[in-house]
PDB file of C-alpha atoms in Angstrom:
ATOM      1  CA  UNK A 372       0.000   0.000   0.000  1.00  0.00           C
ATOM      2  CA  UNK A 373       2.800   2.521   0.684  1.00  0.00           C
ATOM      3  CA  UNK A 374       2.717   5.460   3.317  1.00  0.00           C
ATOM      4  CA  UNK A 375      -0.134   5.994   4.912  1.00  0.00           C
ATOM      5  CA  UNK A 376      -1.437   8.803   7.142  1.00  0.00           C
ATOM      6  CA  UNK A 377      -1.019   8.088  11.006  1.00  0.00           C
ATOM      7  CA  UNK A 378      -4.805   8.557  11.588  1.00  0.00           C
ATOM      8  CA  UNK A 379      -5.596   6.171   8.919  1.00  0.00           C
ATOM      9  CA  UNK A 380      -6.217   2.021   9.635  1.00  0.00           C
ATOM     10  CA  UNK A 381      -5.129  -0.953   7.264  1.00  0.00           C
ATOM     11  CA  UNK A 382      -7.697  -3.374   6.928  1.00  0.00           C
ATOM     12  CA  UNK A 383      -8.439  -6.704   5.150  1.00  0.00           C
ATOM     13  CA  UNK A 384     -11.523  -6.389   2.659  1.00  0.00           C
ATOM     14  CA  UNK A 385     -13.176  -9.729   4.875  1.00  0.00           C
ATOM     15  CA  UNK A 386     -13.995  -6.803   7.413  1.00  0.00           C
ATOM     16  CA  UNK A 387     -14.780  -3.924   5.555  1.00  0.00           C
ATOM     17  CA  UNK A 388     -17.609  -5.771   3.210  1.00  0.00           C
ATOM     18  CA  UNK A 389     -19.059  -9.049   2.058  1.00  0.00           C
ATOM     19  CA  UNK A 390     -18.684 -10.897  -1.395  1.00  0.00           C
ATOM     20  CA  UNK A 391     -20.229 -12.934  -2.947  1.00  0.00           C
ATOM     21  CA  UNK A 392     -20.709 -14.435  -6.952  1.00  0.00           C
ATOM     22  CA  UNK A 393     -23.877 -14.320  -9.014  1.00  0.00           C
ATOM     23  CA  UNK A 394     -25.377 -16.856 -10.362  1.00  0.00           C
ATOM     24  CA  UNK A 395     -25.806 -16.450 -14.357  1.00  0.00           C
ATOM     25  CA  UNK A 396     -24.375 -16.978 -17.405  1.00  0.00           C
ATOM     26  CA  UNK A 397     -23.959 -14.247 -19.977  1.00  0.00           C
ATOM     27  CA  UNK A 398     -26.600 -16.148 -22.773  1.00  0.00           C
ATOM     28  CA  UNK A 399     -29.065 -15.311 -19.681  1.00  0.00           C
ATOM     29  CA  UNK A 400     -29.286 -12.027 -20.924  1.00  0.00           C
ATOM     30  CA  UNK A 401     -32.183  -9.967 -22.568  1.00  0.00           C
ATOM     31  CA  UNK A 402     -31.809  -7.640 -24.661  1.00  0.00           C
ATOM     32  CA  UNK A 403     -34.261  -5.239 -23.664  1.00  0.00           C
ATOM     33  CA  UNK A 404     -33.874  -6.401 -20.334  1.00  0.00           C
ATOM     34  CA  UNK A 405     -35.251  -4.756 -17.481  1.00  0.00           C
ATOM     35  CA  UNK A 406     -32.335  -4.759 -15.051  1.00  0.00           C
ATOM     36  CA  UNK A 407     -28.978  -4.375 -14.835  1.00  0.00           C
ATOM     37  CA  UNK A 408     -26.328  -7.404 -16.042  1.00  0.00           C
ATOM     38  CA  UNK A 409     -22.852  -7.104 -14.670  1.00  0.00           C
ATOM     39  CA  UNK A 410     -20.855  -9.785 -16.683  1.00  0.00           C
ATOM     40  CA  UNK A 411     -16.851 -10.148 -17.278  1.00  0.00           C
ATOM     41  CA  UNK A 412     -16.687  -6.944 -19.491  1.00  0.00           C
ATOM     42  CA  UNK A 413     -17.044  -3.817 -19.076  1.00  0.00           C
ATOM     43  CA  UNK A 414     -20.432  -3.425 -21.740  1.00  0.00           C
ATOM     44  CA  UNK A 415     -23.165  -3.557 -18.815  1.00  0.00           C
ATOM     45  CA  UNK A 416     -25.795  -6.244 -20.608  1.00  0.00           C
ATOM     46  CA  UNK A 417     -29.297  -6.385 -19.565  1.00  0.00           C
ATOM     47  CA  UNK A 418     -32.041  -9.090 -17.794  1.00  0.00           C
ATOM     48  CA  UNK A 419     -35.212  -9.678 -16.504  1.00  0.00           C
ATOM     49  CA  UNK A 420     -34.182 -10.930 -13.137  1.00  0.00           C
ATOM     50  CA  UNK A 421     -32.256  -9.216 -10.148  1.00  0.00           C
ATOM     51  CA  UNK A 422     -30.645 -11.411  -7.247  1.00  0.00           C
ATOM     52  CA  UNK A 423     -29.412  -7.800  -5.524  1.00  0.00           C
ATOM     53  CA  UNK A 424     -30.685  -4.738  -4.145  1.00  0.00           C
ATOM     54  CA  UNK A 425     -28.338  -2.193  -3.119  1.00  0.00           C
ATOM     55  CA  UNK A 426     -25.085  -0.387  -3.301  1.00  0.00           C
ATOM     56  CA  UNK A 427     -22.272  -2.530  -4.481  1.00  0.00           C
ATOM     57  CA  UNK A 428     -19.121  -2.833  -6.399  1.00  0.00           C
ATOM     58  CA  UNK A 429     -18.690  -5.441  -9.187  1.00  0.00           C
ATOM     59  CA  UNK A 430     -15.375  -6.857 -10.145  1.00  0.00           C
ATOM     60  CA  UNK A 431     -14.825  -9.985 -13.251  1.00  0.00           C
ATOM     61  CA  UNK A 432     -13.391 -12.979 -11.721  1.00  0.00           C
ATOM     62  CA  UNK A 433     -11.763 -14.448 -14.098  1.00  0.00           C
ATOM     63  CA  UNK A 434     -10.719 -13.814 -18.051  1.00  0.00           C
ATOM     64  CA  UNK A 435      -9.678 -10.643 -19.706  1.00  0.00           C
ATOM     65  CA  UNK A 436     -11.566  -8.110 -17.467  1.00  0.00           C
ATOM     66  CA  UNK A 437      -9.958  -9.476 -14.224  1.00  0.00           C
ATOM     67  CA  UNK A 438      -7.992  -6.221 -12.442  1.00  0.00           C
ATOM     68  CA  UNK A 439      -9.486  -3.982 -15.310  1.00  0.00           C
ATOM     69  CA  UNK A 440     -13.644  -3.828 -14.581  1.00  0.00           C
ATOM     70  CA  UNK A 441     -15.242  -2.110 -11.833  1.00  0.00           C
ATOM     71  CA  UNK A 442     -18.597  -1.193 -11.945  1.00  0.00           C
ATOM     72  CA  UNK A 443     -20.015   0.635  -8.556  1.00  0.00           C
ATOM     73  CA  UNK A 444     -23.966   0.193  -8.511  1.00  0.00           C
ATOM     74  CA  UNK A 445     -26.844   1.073  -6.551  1.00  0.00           C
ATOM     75  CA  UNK A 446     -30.329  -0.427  -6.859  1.00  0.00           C
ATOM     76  CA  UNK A 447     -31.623  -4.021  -8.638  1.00  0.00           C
ATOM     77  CA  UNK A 448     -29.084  -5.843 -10.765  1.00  0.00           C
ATOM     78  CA  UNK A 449     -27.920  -9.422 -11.586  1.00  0.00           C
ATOM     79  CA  UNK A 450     -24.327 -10.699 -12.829  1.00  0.00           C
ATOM     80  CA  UNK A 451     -22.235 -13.549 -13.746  1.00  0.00           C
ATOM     81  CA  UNK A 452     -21.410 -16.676 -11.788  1.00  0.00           C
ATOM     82  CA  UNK A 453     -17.687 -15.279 -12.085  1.00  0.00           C
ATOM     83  CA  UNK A 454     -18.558 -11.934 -11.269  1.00  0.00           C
ATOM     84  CA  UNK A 455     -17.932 -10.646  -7.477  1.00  0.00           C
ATOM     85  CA  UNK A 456     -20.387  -8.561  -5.673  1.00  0.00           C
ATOM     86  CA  UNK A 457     -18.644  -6.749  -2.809  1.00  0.00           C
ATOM     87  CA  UNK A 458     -21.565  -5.206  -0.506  1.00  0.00           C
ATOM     88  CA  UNK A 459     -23.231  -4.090   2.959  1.00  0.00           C
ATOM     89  CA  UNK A 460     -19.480  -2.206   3.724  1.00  0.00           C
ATOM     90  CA  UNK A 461     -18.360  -1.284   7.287  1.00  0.00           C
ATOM     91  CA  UNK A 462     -16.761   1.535   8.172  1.00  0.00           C
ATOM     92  CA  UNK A 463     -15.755   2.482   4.239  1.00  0.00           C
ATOM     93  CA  UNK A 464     -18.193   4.235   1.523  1.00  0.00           C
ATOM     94  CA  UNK A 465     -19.127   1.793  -1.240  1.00  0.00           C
ATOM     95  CA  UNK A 466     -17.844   4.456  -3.636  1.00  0.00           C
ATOM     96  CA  UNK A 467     -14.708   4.804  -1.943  1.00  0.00           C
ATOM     97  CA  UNK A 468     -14.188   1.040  -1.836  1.00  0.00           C
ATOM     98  CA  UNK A 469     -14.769   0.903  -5.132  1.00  0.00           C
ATOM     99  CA  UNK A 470     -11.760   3.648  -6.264  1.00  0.00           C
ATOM    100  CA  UNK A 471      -9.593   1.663  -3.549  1.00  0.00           C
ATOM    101  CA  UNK A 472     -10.338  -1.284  -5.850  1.00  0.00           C
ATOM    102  CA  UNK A 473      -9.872  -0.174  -8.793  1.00  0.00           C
ATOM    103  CA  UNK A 474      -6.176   1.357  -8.203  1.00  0.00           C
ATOM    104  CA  UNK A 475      -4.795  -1.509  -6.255  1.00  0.00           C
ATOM    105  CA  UNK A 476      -6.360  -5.091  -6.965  1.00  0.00           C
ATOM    106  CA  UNK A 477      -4.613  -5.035 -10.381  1.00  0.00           C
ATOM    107  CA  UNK A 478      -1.500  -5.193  -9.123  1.00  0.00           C
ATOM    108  CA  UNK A 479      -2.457  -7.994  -6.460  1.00  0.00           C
ATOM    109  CA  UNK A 480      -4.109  -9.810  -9.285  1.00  0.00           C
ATOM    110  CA  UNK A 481      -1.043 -10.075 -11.392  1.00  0.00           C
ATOM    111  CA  UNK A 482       1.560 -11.053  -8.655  1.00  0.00           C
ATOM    112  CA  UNK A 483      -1.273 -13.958  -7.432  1.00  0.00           C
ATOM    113  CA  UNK A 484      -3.322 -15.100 -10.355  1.00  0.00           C
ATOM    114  CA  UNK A 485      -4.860 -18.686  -9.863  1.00  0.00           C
ATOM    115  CA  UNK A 486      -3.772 -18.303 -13.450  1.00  0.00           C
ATOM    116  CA  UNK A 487      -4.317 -21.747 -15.576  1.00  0.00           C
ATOM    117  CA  UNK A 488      -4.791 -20.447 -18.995  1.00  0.00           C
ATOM    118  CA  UNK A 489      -5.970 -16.808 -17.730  1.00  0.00           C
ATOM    119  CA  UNK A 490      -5.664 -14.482 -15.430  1.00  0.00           C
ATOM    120  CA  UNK A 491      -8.074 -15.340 -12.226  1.00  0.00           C
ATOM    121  CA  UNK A 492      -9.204 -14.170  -8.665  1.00  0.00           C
ATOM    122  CA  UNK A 493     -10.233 -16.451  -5.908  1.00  0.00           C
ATOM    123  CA  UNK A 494     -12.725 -15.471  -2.859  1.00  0.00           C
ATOM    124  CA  UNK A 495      -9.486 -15.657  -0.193  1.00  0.00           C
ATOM    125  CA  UNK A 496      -7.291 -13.216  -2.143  1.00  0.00           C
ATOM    126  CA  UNK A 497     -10.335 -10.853  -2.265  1.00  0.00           C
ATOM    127  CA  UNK A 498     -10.835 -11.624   1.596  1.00  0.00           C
ATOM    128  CA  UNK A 499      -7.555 -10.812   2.264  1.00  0.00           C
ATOM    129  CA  UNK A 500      -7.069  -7.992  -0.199  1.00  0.00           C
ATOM    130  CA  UNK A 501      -6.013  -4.964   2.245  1.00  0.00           C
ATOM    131  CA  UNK A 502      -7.183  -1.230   1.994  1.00  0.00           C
ATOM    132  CA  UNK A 503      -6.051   1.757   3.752  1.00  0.00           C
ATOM    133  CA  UNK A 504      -9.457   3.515   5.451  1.00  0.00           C
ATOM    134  CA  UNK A 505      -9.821   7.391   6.835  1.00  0.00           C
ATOM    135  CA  UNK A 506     -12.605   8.675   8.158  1.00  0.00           C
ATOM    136  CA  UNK A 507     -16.355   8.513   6.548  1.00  0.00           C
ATOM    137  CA  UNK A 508     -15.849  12.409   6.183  1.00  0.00           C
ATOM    138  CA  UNK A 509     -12.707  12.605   4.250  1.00  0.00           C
ATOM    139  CA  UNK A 510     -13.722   9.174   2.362  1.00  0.00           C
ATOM    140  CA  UNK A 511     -16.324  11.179   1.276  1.00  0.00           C
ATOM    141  CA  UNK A 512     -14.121  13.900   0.188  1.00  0.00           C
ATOM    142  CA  UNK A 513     -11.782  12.234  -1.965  1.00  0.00           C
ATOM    143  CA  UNK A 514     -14.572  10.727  -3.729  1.00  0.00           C
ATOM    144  CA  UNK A 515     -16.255  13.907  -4.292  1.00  0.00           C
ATOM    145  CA  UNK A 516     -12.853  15.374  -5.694  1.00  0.00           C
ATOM    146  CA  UNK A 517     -12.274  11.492  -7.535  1.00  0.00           C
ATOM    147  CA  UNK A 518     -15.963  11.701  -8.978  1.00  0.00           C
ATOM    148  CA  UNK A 519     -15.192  15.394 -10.171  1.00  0.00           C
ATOM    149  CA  UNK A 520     -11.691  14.934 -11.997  1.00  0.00           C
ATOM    150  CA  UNK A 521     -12.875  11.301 -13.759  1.00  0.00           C
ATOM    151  CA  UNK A 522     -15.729  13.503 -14.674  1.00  0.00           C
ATOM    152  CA  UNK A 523     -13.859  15.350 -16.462  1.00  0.00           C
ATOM    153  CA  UNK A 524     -10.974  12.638 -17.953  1.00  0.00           C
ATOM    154  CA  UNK A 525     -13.847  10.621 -19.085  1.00  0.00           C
ATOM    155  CA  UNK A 526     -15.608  13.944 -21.116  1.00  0.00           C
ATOM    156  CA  UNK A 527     -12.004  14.737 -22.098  1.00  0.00           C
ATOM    157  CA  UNK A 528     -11.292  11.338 -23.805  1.00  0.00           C
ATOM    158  CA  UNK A 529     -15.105  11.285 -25.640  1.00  0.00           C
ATOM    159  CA  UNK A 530     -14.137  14.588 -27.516  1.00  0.00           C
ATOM    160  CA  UNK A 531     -10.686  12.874 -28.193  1.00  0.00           C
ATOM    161  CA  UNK A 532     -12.595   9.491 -29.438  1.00  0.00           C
ATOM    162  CA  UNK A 533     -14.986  11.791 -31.906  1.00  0.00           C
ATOM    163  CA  UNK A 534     -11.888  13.552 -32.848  1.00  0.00           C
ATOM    164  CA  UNK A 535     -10.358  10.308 -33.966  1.00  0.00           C
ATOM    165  CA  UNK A 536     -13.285   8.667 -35.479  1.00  0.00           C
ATOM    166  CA  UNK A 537     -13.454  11.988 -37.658  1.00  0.00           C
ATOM    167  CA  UNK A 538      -9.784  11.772 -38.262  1.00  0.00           C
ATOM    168  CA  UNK A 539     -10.318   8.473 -39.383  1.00  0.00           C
ATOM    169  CA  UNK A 540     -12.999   8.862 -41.779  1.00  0.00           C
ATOM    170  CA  UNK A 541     -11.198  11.766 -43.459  1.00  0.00           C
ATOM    171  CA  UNK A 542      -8.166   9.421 -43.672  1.00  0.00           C
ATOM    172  CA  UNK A 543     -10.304   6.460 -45.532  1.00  0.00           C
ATOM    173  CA  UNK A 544     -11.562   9.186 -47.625  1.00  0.00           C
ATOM    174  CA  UNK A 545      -8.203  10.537 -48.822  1.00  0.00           C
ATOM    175  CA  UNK A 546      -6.813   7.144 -49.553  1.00  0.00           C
ATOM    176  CA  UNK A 547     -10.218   6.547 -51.785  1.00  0.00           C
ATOM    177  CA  UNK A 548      -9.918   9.659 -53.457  1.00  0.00           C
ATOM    178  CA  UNK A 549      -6.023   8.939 -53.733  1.00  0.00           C
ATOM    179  CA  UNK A 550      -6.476   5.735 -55.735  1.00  0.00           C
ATOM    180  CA  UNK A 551      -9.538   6.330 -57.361  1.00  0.00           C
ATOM    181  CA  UNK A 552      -7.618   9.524 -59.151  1.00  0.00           C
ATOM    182  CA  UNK A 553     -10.021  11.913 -58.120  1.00  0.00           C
ATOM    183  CA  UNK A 554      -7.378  14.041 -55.982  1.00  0.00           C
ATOM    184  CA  UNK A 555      -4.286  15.964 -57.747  1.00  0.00           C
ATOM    185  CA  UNK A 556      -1.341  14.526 -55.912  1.00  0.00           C
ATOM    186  CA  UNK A 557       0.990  15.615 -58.468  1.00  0.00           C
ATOM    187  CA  UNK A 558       0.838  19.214 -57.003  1.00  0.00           C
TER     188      UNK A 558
END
């Protein structure tokens, strides 16, 4: 974890929260579904069933989304039998648990995969996963400040994606216009 603040604790995620898996498979899903799907990848699908109702994080067990997909949720939802559903937190916010999450399990994933042929995470190493807490007040900060900034990264890199698609398109269409001899490129 690195240096902490004094006033801060260390604690193991077995006493901050509980997990748990669904129980689903992705060809359970609907597609104009009326809740929630949380499966390996980050695309949320859709269903007409919900096993949870609540505020929880979401993290992919197993495959390529393992230490790369977090989804925090409130309200009805369903997911994946290798999807884990980290919920009814102690002493931490469920938003702040979930930006803990997502900056350090990656790391922990990689150095103790259960890897066979990919990358995987079992219940203990989630259990035993450890995150630094503060206070409910300054948790609540930092995700106010975290929820403002990726606000802004995430509108910042949709301009840059249009940007590119554009770029793109006017690319294709000078190569077409290049080899079809309808542009002057002896000039």
């Amino acid at each position: 974890i690195g240096d902490i603040p004094n006033s801060w604790e260390v604690r193991r995620v077995r006493f901050l929260c509980k997990i748990t898996t669904g129980n689903r498979d992705t060809q359970d899903a609907v597609e104009e579904g009326s809740y929630p799907f949380f499966v390996r990848s980050p695309i949320v699908r859709r269903i007409n069933t919900y096993c949870f109702d609540g505020e929880g994080v979401l993290t992919a067990g197993d495959g390529a989304g393992v230490g790369k997909i977090y989804h925090h949720f409130i309200g009805r939802c369903d997911f994946h039998q290798r999807v884990y559903l980290f919920y009814d937190f102690t002493n931490i916010t469920g938003r702040y648990f979930y930006y803990c999450l997502q900056s350090h399990l990656k790391n922990v994933v990689l150095a103790l995969s259960a890897k066979s042929t990919v990358d995987s995470v079992r219940l203990p190493m989630l259990q035993d996963f450890c995150m630094a807490i503060s206070s409910i007040e300054e948790q609540q900060t930092m995700v106010q400040f975290l929820d403002k900034k990726t606000s802004q990264i995430d509108g910042f890199v949709s301009a840059l994606q249009i940007i590119i698609s554009t770029l793109k398109e006017h690319r294709q269409s000078l190569i077409t216009a290049a080899v079809t001899g309808k542009l002057d490129i002896q000039a």
